[in-house]
Tab-separated table of C-alpha atoms in Angstrom:
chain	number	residue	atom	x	y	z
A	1	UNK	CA	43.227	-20.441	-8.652
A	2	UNK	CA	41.535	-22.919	-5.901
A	3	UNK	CA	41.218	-20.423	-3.360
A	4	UNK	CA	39.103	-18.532	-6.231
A	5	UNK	CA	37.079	-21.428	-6.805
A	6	UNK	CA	36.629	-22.017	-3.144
A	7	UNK	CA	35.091	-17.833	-3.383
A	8	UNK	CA	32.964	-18.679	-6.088
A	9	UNK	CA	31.681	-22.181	-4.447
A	10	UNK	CA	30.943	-20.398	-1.037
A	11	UNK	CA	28.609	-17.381	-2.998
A	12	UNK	CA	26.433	-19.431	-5.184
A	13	UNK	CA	25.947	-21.285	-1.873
A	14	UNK	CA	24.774	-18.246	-0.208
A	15	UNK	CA	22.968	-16.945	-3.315
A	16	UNK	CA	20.822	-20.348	-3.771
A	17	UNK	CA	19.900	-19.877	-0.444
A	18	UNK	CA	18.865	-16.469	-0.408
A	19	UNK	CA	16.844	-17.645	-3.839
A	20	UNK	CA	15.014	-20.355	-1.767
A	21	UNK	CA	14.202	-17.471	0.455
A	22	UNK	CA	12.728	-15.203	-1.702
A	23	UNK	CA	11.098	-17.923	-4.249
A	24	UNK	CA	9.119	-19.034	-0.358
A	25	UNK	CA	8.255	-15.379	0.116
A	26	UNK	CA	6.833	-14.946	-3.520
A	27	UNK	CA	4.470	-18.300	-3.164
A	28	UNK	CA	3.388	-17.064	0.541
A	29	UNK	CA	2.291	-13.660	-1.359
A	30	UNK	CA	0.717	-15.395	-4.155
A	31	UNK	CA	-1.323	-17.567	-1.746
A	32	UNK	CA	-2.267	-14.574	0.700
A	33	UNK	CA	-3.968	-12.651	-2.967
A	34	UNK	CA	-6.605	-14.263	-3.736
A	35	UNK	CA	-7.813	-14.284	-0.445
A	36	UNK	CA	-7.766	-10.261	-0.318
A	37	UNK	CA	-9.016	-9.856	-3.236
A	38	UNK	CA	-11.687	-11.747	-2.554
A	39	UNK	CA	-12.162	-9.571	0.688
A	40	UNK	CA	-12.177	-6.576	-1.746
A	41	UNK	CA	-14.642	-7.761	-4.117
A	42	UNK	CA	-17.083	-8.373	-1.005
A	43	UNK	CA	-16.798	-5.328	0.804
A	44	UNK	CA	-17.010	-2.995	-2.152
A	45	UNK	CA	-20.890	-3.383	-3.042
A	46	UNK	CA	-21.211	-3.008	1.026
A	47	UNK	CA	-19.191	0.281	1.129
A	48	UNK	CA	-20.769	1.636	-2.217
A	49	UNK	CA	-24.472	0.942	-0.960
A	50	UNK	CA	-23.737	2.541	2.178
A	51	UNK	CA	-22.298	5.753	0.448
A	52	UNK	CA	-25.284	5.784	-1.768
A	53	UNK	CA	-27.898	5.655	1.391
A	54	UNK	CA	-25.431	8.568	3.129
A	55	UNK	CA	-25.591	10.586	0.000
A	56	UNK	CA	-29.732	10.062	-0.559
A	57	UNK	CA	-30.034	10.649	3.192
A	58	UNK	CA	-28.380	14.001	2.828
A	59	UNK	CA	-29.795	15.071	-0.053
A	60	UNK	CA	-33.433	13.982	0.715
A	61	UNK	CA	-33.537	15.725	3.765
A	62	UNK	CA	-32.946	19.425	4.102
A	63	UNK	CA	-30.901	19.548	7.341
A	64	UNK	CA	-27.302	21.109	7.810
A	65	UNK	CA	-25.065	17.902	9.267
A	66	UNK	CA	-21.396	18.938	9.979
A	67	UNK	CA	-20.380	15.743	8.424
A	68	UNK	CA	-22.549	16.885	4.865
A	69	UNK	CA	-21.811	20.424	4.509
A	70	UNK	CA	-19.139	21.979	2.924
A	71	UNK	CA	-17.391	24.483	5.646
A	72	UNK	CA	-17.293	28.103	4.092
A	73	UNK	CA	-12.909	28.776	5.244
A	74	UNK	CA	-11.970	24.894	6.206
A	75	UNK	CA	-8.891	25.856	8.323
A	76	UNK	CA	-8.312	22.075	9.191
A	77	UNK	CA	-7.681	18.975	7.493
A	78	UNK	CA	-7.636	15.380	8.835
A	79	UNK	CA	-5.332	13.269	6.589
A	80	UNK	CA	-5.127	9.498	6.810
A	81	UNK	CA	-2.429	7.126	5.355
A	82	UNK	CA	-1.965	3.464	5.239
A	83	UNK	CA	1.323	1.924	4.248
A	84	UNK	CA	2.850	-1.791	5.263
A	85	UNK	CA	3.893	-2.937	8.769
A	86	UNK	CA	6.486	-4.977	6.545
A	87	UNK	CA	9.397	-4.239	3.860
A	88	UNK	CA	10.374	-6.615	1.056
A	89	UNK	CA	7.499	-5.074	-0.922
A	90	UNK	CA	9.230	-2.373	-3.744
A	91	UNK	CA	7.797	0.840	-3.824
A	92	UNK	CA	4.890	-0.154	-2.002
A	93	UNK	CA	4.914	2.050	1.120
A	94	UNK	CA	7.120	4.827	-0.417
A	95	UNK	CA	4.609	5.542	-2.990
A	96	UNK	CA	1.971	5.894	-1.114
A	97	UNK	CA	3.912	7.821	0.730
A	98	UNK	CA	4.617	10.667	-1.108
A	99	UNK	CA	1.521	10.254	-2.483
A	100	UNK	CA	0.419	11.692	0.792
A	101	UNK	CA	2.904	14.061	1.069
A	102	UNK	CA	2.004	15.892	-2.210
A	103	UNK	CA	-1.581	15.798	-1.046
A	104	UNK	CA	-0.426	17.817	2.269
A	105	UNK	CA	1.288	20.423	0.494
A	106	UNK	CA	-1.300	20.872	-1.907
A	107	UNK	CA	-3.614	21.385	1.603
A	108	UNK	CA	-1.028	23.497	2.827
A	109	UNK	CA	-0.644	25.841	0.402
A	110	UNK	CA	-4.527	26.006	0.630
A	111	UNK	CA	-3.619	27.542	3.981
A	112	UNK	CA	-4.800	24.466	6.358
A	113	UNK	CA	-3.713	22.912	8.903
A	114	UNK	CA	-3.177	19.027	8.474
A	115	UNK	CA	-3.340	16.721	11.119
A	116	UNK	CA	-1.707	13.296	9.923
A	117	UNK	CA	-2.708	9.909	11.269
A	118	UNK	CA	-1.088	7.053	10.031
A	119	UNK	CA	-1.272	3.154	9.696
A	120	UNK	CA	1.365	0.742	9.096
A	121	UNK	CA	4.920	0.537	10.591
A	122	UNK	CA	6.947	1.858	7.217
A	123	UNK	CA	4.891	5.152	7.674
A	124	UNK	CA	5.071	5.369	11.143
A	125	UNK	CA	9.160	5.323	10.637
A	126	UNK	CA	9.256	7.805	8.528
A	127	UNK	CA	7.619	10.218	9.942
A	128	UNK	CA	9.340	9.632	13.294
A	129	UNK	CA	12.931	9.688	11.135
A	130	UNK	CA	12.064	12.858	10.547
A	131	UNK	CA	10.675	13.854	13.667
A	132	UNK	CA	7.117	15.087	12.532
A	133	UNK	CA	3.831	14.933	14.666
A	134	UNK	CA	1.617	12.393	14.142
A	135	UNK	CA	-1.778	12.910	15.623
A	136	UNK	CA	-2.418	8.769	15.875
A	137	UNK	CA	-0.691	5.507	14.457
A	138	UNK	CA	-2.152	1.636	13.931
A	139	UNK	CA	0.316	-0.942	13.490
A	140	UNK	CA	0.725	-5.345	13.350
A	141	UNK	CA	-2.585	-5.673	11.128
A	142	UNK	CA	-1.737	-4.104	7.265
A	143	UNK	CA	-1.347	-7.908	5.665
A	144	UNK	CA	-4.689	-8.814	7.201
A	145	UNK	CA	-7.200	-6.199	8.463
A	146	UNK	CA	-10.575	-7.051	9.721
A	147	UNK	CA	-13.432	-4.679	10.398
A	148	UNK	CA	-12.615	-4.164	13.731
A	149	UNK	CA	-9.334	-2.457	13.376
A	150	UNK	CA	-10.780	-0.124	10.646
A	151	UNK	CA	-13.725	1.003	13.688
A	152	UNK	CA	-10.503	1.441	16.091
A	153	UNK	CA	-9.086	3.129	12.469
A	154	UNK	CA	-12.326	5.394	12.728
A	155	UNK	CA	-12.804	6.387	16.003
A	156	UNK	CA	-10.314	8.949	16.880
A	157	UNK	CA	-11.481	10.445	12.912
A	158	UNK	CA	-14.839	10.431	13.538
A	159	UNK	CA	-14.311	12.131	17.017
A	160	UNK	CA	-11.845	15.014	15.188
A	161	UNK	CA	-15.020	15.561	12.800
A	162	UNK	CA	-17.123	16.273	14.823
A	163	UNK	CA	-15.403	18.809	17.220
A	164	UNK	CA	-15.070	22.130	16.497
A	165	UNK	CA	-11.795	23.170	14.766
A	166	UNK	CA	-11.608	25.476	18.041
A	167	UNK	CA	-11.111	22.518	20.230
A	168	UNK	CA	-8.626	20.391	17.873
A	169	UNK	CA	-11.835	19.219	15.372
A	170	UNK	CA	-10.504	19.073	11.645
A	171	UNK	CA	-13.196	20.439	8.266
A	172	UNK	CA	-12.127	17.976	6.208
A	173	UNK	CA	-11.099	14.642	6.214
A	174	UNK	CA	-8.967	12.983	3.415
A	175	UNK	CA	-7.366	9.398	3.201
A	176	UNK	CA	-4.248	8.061	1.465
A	177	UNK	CA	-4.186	4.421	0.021
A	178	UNK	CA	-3.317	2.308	-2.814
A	179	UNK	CA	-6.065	1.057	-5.169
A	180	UNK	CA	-5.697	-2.740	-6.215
A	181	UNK	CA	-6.000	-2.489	-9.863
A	182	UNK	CA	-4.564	-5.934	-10.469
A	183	UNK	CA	-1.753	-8.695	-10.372
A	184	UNK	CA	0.518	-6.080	-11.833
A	185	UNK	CA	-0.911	-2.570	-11.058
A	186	UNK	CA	-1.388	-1.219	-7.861
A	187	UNK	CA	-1.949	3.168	-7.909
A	188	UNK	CA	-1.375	5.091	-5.015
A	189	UNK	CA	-4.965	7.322	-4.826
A	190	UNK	CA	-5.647	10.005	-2.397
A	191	UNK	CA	-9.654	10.790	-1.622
A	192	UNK	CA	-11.906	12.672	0.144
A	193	UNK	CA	-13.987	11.051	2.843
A	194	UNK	CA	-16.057	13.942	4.022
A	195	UNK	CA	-17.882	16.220	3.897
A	196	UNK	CA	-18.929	14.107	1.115
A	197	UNK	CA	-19.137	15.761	-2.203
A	198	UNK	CA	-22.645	15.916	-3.899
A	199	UNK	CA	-21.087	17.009	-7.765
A	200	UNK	CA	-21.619	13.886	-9.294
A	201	UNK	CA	-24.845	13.446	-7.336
A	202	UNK	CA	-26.286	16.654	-8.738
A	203	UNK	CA	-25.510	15.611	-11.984
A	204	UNK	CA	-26.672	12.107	-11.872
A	205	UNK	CA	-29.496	13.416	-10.534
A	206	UNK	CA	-30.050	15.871	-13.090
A	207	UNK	CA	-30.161	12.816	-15.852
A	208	UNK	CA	-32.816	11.094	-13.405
A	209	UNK	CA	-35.007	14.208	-13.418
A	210	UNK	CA	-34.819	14.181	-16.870
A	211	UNK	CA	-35.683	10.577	-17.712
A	212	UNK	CA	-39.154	8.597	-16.929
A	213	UNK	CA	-37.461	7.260	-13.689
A	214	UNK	CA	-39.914	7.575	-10.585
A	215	UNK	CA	-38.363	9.450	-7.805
A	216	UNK	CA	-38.218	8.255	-4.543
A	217	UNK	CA	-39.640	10.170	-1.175
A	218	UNK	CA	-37.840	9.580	2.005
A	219	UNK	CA	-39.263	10.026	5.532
A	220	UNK	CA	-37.187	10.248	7.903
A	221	UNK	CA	-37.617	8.874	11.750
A	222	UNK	CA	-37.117	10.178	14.130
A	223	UNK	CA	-35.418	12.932	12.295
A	224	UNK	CA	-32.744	13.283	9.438
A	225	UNK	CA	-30.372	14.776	11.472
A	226	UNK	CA	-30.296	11.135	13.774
A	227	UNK	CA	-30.648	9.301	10.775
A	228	UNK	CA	-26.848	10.884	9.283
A	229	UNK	CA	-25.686	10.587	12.433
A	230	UNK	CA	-26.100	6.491	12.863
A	231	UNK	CA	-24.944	6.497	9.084
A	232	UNK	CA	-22.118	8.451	9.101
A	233	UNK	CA	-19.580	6.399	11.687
A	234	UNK	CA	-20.973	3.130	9.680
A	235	UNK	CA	-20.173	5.063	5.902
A	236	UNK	CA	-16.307	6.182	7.418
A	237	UNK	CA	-15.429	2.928	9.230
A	238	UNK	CA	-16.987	0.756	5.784
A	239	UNK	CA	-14.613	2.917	3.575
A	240	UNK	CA	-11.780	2.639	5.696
A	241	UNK	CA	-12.032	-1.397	6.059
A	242	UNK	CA	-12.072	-1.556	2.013
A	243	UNK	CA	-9.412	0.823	1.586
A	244	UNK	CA	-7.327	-1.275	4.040
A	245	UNK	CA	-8.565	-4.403	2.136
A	246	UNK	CA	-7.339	-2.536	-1.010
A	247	UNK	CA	-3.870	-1.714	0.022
A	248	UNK	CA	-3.246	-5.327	1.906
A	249	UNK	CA	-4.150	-6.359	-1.091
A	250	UNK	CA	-1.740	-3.974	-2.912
A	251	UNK	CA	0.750	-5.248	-0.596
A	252	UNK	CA	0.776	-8.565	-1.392
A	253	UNK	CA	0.779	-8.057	-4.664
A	254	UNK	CA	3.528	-5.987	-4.612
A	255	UNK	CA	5.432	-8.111	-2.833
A	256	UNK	CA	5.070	-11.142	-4.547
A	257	UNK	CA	6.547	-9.193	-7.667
A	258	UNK	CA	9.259	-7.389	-5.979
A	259	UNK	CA	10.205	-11.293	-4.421
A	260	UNK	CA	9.801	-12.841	-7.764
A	261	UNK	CA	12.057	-9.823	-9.136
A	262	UNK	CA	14.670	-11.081	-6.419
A	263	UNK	CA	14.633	-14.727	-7.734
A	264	UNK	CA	15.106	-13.810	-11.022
A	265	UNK	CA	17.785	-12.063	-9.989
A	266	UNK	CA	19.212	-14.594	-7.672
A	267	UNK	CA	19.180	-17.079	-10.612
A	268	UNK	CA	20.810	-14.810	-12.887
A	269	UNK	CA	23.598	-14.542	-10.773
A	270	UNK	CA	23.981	-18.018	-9.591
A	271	UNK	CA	24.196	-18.753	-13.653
A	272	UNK	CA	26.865	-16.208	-13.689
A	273	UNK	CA	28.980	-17.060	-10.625
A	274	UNK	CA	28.716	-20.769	-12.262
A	275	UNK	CA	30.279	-19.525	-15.678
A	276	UNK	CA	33.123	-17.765	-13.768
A	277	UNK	CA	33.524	-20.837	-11.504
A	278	UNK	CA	33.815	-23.269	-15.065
A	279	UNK	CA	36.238	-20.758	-16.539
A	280	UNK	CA	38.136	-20.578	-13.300
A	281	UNK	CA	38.114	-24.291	-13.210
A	282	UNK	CA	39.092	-24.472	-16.814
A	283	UNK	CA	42.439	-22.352	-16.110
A	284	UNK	CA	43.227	-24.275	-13.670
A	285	UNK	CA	43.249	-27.693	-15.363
A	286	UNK	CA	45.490	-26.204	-18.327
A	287	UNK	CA	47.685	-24.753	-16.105
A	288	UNK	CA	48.159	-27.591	-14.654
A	289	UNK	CA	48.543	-29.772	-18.199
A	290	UNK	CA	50.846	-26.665	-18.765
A	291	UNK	CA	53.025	-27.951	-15.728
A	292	UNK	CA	53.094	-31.524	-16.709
A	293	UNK	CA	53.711	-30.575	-20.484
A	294	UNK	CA	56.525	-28.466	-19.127
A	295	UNK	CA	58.345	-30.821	-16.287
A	296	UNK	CA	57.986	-33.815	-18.824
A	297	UNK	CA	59.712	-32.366	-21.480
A	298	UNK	CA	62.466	-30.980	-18.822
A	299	UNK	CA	63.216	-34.760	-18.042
A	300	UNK	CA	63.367	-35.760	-21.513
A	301	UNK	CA	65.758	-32.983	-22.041
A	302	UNK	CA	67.285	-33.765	-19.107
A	303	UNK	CA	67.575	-37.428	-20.062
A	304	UNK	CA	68.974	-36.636	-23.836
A	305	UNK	CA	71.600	-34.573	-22.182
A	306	UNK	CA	72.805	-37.361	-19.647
A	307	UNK	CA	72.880	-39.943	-22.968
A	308	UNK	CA	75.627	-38.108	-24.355
């Protein structure tokens, strides 16, 4: 019975400690929120202007960009995905991973090719687990991105776009992240960058036609066509910084529940290892009394007999 005590004594150590662990993790997470969040909430009006200028731009000006129009037989499509450089985070990464992979066979079985670039260390695994080709990969900044990695993010995108799908250009890009919803939700969302799509445009446009609003006239210098191209890299690299703001934020917040799921857990079991520890302790000490009962009442019989 000691040496179970002694087993019992030596796992709630290890437990507690593993709790002190995760209960660190889950205030570091909590800490790092607010501050990405906060990053989200400022570049979102940035990256929404921006889209707004791209989208009057294109439709104020009657010029055929390769980044605007919609290709007639797209046989390629650029698609990009962010997951975590780090674990300890749930279903973080693998949700937005197969987020992604339902969105390429869904482009697949539209007969196109996909070329996959990928950001983050978890996705980067996988893909090489499974020995796939990845056109690029970006690790070592998902908990904290800054504008800079999303241009380096850009780039090699913005280069695919506008080659033609002859010379190893792509019709379409698409990009895989996970919205920040709140504290609790986080949704794995898959979008499409470009061309951009002018459907809600036309019919938002349609209600402004229709009501007293005064339409605005755009003149364009030197020319559209320059114009959407200066706007274009600055519209792909602003929505790629939020959605990396987005899913660090996702990230965090993820992780910070999956550590504070781990501590409640941890505590759970110390609790138990404790009651299983008392009732070892408890057998013990009658077995013991047991013993003493026993070997006293020997001696008295043992005594009684002798008196005779």
């Amino acid at each position: 019975m000691g040496a179970q005590i002694r087993v019992y004594k030596r796992r709630i150590k290890s437990v507690s400690a593993t709790k002190k662990i995760t209960k660190a993790m889950e205030m570091i997470a909590a800490s790092r929120i607010i501050k990405a969040q906060r990053q989200v909430a400022a570049s979102t009006p940035y990256a929404d202007e921006l889209t707004s200028a791209v989208t009057a731009v294109a439709h104020g000006a009657d010029v055929k960009h390769p980044l605007t129009t919609e290709v007639e037989n797209p046989k390629r499509a650029a698609v990009l995905l962010i997951t975590s450089d780090r674990g300890l985070a749930g279903g973080y990464s693998s949700n937005a991973i197969k987020a992604a992979e339902h969105l390429t066979s869904e482009l697949t079985h539209d007969r196109k090719d996909v070329q996959t670039y990928v950001v983050g260390r978890k996705g980067v695994a996988y893909y090489n687990f499974r020995e796939r080709k990845v056109e690029e990969t970006w690790t070592g900044f998902t908990d904290s991105p800054t504008y800079a990695d999303a241009k380096a993010v850009a780039a090699p995108l913005i280069e695919a776009l506008t080659q033609d799908t002859a010379e190893g250009g792509v019709d379409e890009l698409h990009i895989v992240f996970t919205e920040f919803v709140s504290m609790m939700t986080q949704t794995p969302v898959e979008r499409r960058m470009l061309p951009l799509s002018f459907e809600k445009t036309a019919e938002e446009s349609a209600q402004v036609f229709m009501s007293d609003r005064v339409h605005a006239l755009y003149e364009f210098e030197p020319s559209a066509e320059e114009v959407l191209d200066a706007l274009l890299p600055r519209y792909v690299e602003s929505r790629i910084y939020n959605a990396l703001l987005q899913a660090a934020a996702s990230e965090h917040a993820a992780r910070r529940r999956a550590m504070k799921s781990a501590t409640d857990n941890a505590e759970d079991l110390i609790k138990s290892l404790k009651r299983l520890a008392n009732a070892a302790r408890q057998a013990d000490i009658t077995q013991e009394i047991s013993e003493i009962v026993g070997g006293a009442s020997a001696l008295a019989d043992a005594s009684a007999g002798s008196d005779r």
